[in-house]
Short mmCIF file of C-alpha atoms and ligand atoms in Angstrom, two decimals:
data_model
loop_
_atom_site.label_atom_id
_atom_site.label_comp_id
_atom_site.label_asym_id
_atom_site.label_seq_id
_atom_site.Cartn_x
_atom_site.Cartn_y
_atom_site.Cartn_z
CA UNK A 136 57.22 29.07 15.32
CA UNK A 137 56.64 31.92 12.78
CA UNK A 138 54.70 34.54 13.38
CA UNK A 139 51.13 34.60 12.19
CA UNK A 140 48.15 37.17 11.42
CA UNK A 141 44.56 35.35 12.13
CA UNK A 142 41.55 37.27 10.60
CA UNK A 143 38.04 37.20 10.02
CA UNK A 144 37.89 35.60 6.85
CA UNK A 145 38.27 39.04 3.80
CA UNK A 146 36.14 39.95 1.21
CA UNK A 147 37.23 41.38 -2.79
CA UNK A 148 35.36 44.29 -3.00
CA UNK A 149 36.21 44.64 -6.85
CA UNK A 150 36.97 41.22 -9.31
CA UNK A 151 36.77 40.52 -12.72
CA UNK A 152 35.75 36.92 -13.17
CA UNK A 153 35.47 36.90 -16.83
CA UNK A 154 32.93 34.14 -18.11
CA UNK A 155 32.92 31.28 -20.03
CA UNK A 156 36.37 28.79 -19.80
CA UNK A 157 38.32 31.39 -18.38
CA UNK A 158 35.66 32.28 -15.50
CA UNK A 159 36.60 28.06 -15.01
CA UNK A 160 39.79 28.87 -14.72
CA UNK A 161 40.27 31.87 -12.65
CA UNK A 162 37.17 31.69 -10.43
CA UNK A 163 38.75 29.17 -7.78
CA UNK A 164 41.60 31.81 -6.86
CA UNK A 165 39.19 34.24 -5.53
CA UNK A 166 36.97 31.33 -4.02
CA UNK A 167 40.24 30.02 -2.41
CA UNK A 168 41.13 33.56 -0.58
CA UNK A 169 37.55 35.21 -0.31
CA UNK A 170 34.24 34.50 1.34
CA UNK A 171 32.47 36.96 -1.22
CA UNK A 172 33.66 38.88 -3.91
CA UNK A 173 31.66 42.05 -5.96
CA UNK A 174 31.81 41.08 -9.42
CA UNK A 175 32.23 43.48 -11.98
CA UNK A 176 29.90 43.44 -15.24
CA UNK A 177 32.46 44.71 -17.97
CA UNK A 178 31.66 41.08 -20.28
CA UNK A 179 31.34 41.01 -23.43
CA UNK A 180 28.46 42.13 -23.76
CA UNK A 181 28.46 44.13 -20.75
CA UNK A 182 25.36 42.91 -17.86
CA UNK A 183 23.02 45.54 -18.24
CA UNK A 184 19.92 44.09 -17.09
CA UNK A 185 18.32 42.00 -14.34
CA UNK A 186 18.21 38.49 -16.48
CA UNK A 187 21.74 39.00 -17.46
CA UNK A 188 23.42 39.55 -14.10
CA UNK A 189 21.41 36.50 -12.92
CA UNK A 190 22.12 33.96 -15.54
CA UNK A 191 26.07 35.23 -14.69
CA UNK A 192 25.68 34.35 -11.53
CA UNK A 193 24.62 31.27 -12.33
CA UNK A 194 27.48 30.86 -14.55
CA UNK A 195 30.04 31.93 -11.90
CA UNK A 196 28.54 29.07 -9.36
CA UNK A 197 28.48 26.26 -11.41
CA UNK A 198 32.28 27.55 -12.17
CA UNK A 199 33.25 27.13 -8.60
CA UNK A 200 35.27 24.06 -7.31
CA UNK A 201 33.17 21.12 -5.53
CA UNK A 202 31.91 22.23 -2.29
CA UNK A 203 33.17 26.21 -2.47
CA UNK A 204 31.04 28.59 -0.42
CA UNK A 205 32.11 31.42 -2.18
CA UNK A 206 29.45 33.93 -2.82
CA UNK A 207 29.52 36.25 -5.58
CA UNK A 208 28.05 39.52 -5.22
CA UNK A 209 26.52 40.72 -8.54
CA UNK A 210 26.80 44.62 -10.28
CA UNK A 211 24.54 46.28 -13.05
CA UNK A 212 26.54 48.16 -15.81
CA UNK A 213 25.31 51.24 -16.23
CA UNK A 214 24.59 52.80 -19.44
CA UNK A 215 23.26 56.05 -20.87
CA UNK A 216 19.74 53.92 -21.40
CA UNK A 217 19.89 52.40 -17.96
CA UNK A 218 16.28 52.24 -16.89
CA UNK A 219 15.80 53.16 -12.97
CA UNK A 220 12.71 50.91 -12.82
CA UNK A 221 15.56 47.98 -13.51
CA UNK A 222 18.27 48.91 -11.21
CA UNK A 223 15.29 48.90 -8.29
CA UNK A 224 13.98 45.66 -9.13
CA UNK A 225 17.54 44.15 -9.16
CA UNK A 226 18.71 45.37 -6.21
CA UNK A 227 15.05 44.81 -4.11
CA UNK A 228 15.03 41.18 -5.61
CA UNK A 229 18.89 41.01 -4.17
CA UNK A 230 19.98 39.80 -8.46
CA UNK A 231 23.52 43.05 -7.59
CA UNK A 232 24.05 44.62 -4.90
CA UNK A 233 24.93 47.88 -6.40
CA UNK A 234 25.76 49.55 -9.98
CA UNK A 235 29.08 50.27 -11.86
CA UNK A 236 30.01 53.45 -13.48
CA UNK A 237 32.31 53.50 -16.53
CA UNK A 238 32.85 56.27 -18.64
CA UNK A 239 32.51 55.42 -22.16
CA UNK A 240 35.89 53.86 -23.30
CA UNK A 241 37.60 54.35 -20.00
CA UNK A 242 39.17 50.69 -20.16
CA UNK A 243 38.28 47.54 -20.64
CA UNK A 244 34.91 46.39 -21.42
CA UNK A 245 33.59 50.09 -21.16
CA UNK A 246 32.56 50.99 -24.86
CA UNK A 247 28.98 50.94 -23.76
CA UNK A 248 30.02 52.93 -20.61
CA UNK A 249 28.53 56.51 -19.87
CA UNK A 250 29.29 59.43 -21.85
CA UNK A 251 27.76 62.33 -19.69
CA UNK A 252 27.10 61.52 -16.17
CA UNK A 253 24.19 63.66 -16.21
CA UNK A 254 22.64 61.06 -18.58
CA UNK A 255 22.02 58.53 -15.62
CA UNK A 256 21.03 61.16 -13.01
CA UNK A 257 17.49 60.05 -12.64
CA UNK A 258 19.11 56.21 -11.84
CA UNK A 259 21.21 58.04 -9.33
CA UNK A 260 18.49 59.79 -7.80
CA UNK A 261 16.92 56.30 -7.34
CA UNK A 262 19.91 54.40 -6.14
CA UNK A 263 20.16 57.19 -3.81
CA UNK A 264 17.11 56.81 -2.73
CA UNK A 265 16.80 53.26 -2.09
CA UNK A 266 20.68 53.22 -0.41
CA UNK A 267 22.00 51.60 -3.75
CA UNK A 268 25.82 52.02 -3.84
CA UNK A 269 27.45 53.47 -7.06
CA UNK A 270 30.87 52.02 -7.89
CA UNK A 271 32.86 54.43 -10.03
CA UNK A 272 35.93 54.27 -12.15
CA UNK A 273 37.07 57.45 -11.54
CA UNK A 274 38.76 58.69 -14.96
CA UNK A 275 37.79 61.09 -17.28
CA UNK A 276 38.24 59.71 -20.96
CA UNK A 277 39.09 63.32 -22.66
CA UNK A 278 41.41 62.99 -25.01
CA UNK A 279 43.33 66.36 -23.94
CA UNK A 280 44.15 64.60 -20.31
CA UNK A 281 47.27 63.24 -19.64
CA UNK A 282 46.55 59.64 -19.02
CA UNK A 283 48.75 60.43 -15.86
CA UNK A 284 46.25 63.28 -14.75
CA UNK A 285 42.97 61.93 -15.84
CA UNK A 286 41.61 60.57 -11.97
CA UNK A 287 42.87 63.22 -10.30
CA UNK A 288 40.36 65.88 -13.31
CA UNK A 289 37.74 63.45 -13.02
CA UNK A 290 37.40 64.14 -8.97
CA UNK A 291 37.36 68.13 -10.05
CA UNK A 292 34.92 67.89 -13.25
CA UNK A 293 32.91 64.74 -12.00
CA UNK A 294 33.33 63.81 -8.59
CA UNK A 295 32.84 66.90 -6.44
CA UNK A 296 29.82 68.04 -8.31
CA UNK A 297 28.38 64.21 -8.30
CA UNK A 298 28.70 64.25 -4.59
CA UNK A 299 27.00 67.67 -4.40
CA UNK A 300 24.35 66.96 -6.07
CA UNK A 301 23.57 63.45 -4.75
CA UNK A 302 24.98 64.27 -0.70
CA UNK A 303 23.12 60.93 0.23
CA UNK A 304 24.20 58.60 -2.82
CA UNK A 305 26.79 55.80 -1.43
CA UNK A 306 29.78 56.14 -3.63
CA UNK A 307 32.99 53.73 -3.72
CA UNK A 308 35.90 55.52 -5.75
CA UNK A 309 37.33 52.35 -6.99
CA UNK A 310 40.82 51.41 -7.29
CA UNK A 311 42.06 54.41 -6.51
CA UNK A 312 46.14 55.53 -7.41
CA UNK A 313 46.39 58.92 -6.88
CA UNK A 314 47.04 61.38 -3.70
CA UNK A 315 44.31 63.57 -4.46
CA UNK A 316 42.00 60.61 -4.70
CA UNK A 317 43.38 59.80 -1.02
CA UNK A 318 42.59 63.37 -0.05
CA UNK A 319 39.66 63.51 -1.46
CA UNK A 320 38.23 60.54 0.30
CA UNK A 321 40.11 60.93 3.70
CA UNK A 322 38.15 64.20 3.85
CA UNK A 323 34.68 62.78 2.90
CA UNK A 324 31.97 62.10 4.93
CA UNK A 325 30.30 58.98 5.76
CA UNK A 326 28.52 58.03 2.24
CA UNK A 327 32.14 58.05 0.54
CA UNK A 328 34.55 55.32 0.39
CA UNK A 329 37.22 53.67 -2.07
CA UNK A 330 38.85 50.60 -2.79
CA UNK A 331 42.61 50.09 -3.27
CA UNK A 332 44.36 46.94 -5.22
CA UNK A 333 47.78 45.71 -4.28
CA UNK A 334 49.23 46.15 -7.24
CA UNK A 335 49.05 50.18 -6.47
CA UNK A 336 50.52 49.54 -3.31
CA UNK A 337 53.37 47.72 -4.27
CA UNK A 338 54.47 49.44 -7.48
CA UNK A 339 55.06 52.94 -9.04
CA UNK A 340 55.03 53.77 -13.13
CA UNK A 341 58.81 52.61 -12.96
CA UNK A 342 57.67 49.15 -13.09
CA UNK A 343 55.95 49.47 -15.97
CA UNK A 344 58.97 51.60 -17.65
CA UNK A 345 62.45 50.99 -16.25
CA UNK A 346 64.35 48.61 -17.98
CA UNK A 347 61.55 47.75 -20.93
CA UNK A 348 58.58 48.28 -21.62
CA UNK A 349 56.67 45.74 -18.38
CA UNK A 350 52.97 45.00 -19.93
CA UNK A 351 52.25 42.67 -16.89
CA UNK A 352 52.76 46.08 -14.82
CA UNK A 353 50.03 47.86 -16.95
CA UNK A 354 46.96 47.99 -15.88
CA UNK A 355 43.86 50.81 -15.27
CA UNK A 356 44.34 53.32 -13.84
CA UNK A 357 48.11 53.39 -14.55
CA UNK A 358 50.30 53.40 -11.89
CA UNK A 359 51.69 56.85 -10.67
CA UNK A 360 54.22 58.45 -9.46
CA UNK A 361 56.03 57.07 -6.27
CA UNK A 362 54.19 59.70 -4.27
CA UNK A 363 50.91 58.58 -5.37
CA UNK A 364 51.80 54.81 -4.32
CA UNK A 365 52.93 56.52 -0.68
CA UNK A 366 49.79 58.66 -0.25
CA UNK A 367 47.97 55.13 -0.61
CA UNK A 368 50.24 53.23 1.83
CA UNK A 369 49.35 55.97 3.85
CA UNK A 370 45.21 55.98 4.18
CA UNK A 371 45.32 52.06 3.38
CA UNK A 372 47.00 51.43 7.08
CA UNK A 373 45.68 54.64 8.20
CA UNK A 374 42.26 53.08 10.00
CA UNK A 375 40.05 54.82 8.05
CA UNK A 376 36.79 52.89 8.18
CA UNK A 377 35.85 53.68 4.81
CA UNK A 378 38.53 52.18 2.75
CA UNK A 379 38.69 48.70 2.13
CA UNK A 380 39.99 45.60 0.04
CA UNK A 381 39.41 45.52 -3.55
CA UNK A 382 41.95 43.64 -5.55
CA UNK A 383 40.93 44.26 -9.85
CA UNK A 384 41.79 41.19 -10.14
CA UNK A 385 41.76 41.33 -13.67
CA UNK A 386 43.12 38.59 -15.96
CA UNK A 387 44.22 38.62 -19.66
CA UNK A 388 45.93 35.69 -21.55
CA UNK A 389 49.64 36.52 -21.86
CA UNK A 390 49.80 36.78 -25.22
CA UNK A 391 46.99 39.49 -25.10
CA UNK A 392 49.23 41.59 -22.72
CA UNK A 393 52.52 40.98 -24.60
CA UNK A 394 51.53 42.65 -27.57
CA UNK A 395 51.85 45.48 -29.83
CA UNK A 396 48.55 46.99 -28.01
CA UNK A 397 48.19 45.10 -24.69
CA UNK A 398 44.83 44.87 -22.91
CA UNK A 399 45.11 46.55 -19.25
CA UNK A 400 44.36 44.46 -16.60
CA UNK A 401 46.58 42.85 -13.92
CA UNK A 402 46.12 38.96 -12.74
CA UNK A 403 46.64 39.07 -9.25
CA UNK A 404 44.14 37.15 -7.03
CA UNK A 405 46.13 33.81 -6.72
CA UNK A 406 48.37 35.49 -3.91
CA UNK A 407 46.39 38.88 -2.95
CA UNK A 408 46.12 38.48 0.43
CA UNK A 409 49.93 37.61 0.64
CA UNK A 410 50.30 40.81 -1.44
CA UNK A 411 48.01 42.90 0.75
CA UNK A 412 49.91 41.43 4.47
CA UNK A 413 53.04 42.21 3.03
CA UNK A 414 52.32 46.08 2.76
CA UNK A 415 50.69 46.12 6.08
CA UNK A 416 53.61 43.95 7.59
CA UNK A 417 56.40 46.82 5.85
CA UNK A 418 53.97 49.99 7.49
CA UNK A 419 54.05 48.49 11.01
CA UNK A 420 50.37 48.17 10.50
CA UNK A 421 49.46 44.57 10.76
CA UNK A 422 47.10 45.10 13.70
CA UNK A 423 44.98 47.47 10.58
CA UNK A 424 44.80 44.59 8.37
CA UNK A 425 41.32 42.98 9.59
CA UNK A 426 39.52 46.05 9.45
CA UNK A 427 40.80 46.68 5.98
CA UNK A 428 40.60 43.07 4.31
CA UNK A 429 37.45 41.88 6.43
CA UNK A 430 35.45 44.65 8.27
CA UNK A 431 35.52 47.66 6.47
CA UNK A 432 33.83 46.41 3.20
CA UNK A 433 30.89 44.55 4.96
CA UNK A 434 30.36 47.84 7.06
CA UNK A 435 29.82 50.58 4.13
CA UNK A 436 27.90 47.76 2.16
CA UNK A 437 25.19 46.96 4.49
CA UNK A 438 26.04 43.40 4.77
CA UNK A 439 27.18 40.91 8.09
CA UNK A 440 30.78 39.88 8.51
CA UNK A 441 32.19 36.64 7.62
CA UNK A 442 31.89 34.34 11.07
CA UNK A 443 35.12 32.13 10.05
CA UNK A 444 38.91 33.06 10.18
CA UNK A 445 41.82 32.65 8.01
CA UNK A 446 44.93 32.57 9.40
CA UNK A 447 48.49 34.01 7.56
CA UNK A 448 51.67 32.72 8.60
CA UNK A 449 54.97 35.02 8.13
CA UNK A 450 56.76 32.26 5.58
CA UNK A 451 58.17 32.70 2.12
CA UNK A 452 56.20 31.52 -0.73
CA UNK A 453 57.26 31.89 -4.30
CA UNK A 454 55.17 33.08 -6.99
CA UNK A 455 54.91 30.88 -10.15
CA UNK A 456 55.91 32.69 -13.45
CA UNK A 457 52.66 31.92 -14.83
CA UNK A 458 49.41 29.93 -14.25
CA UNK A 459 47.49 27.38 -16.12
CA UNK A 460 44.09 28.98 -15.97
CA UNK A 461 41.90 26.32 -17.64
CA UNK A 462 43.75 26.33 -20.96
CA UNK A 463 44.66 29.88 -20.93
CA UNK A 464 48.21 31.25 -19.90
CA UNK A 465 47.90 34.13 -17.39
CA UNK A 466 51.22 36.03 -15.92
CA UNK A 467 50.33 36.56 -12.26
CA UNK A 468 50.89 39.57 -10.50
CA UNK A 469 54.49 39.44 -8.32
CA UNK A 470 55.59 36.40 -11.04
CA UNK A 471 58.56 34.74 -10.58
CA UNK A 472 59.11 36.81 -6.70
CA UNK A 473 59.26 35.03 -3.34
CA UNK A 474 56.58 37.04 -0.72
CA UNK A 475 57.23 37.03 2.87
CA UNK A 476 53.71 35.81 4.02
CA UNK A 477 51.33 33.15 3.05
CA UNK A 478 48.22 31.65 3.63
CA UNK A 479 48.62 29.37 5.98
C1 NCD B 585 39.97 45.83 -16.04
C2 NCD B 585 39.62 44.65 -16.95
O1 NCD B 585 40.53 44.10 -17.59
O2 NCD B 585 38.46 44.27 -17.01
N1 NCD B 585 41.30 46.27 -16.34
C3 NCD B 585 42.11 46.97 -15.53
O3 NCD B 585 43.19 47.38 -15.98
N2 NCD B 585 41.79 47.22 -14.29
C4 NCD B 585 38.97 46.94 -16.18
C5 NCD B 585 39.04 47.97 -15.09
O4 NCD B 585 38.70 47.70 -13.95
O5 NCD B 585 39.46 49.09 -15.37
ZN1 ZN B 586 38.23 46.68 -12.40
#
């Protein structure tokens, strides 16, 4: 008999489901692994009002497979005109579930992003006030920062004064890749809490550079240094209460990625959770896993857990090269490697 892991069933605290044929095809990998999932708003045009966000979530259910009881949990985007009269009436009437914070031209899908946080202050003050959570990508966009350095200034220009001036606003640092960022959040208090993919668990910036140039490796924010990837491995089996699964899935045709200018974004919700157990499994930490994949999230969110289980079993399963997703080509994330656990 092999060993196995059996969980409440986990949540994706961060997903790009894209819309349209691709939301067809990539859609039923998060269903398959996750009970809910917060979906981001970076579209095409990006959801920045109530009737958007709810005709996408129509969208995203009649994109789920026969009989799915996936729930999507929706986000507003925030711009410099968001109006805080709209982000209260979507989140009383239960359209998101909480707002997302790009800086203008911070990655994908963020041209209509933020350009000066102070812009958006009164929305703050009113998510703050109504126990709204913020979702931040945590990057300044200055051209003078080393792409390498530019999470670690944003928590010094942005982040510590945000939190100052806002002490009750729920924030989730999202996908965070740096050691300061685990610092930083490690030594928050209780309104404070991050998300971390697998992807910045697994791999350093050598992935990306040693060898060739490794666009399936890229993805926002860049990896780091070894360290970084460490510090995470650290606070992601550490227990902490307020750090929990959020994968980015975030899927770009191949050719899109294997170009002269690739798009950022890595694929990786087909095999997440195997992706996720693995770390935990290498860190001693597997009894940490539930409270990371499946408690955590619900707790800082407000929300129940999920009442069923899912059960991992410590077997080898290979990761296709790439995946059919409705008529486009995606390169998944760990392509063409065997993992070491799988969903049983
Ligand atoms: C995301 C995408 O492609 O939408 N890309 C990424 O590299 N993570 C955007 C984002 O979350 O930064
Ligand atoms: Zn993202």
């Amino acid at each position: 008999m092999s060993e196995t892991l059996t969980i409440r069933r986990p949540d994706d605290w961060h997903t790009h489901l894209r819309d349209n044929d691709l939301l067809k095809g990539v859609a039923p990998f998060t269903a398959r692994q996750f009970a809910r999932a917060i979906v981001m708003p970076n579209l095409s045009p990006p959801m920045t009002d109530v009737a958007g966000v709810s005709a996408y979530r129509d969208r995203i259910i009649a994109a789920l497979p026969e009989g799915s009881d996936f729930t999507p949990l929706m986000t507003l985007y925030l711009t410099d005109d968001t109006d805080p009269a709209e982000v209260e009436r979507g989140f009383a009437s239960g359209t998101f579930v909480a707002a997302k914070l790009y800086p203008a031209h911070a990655t994908t899908g963020s041209a209509h992003g933020v350009t000066d946080i102070r812009n958006i202050y009164p929305v703050l003050e009113k998510m703050q006030a109504i126990g709204m959570p913020l979702l931040i990508h945590g990057e300044v966009t200055d051209n003078h920062v080393d792409i390498f350095d530019r999470e670690a200034v944003f928590i010094e220009r942005t982040l510590v004064q945000l939190v100052a001036d806002m002490p009750a606003l729920k924030i989730v640092f999202e996908h965070i890749t740096t050691q300061e960022a685990a610092d930083f959040v490690e030594g928050s208090g209780e309104t404070i809490a991050a998300t971390i993919t697998p992807q910045h668990l697994h791999i350093n910036r050598n992935a990306m550079l040693v060898g060739g140039i490794r666009p399936h490796a890229f993805c926002l924010p860049v990896a780091k240094r070894e360290k970084h990837r460490q510090a995470l491995r650290k606070l992601a089996t550490s227990g902490c209460t307020r750090v929990f699964l959020g994968t980015d899935t975030a899927p770009h045709a191949k050719d899109l990625k294997e170009s002269a200018c690739g798009c950022a974004g890595i694929f990786n919700a087909p095999f997440a959770l195997e992706s996720y157990v693995t770390v935990f499994d290498d860190e001693g930490a597997l009894d940490k896993f539930e409270a990371f994949a499946s408690l955590n999230g619900p707790a800082f969110y407000g929300m129940p857990v999920n009442e069923t289980t899912i059960t991992l079993e410590k077997a080898p399963v290979t990761v296709p090269d790439k995946i059919d997703a409705n008529g486009t080509i995606i390169v998944p994330f760990h392509a063409g490697e065997t993992l070491r656990w799988r969903l049983a």
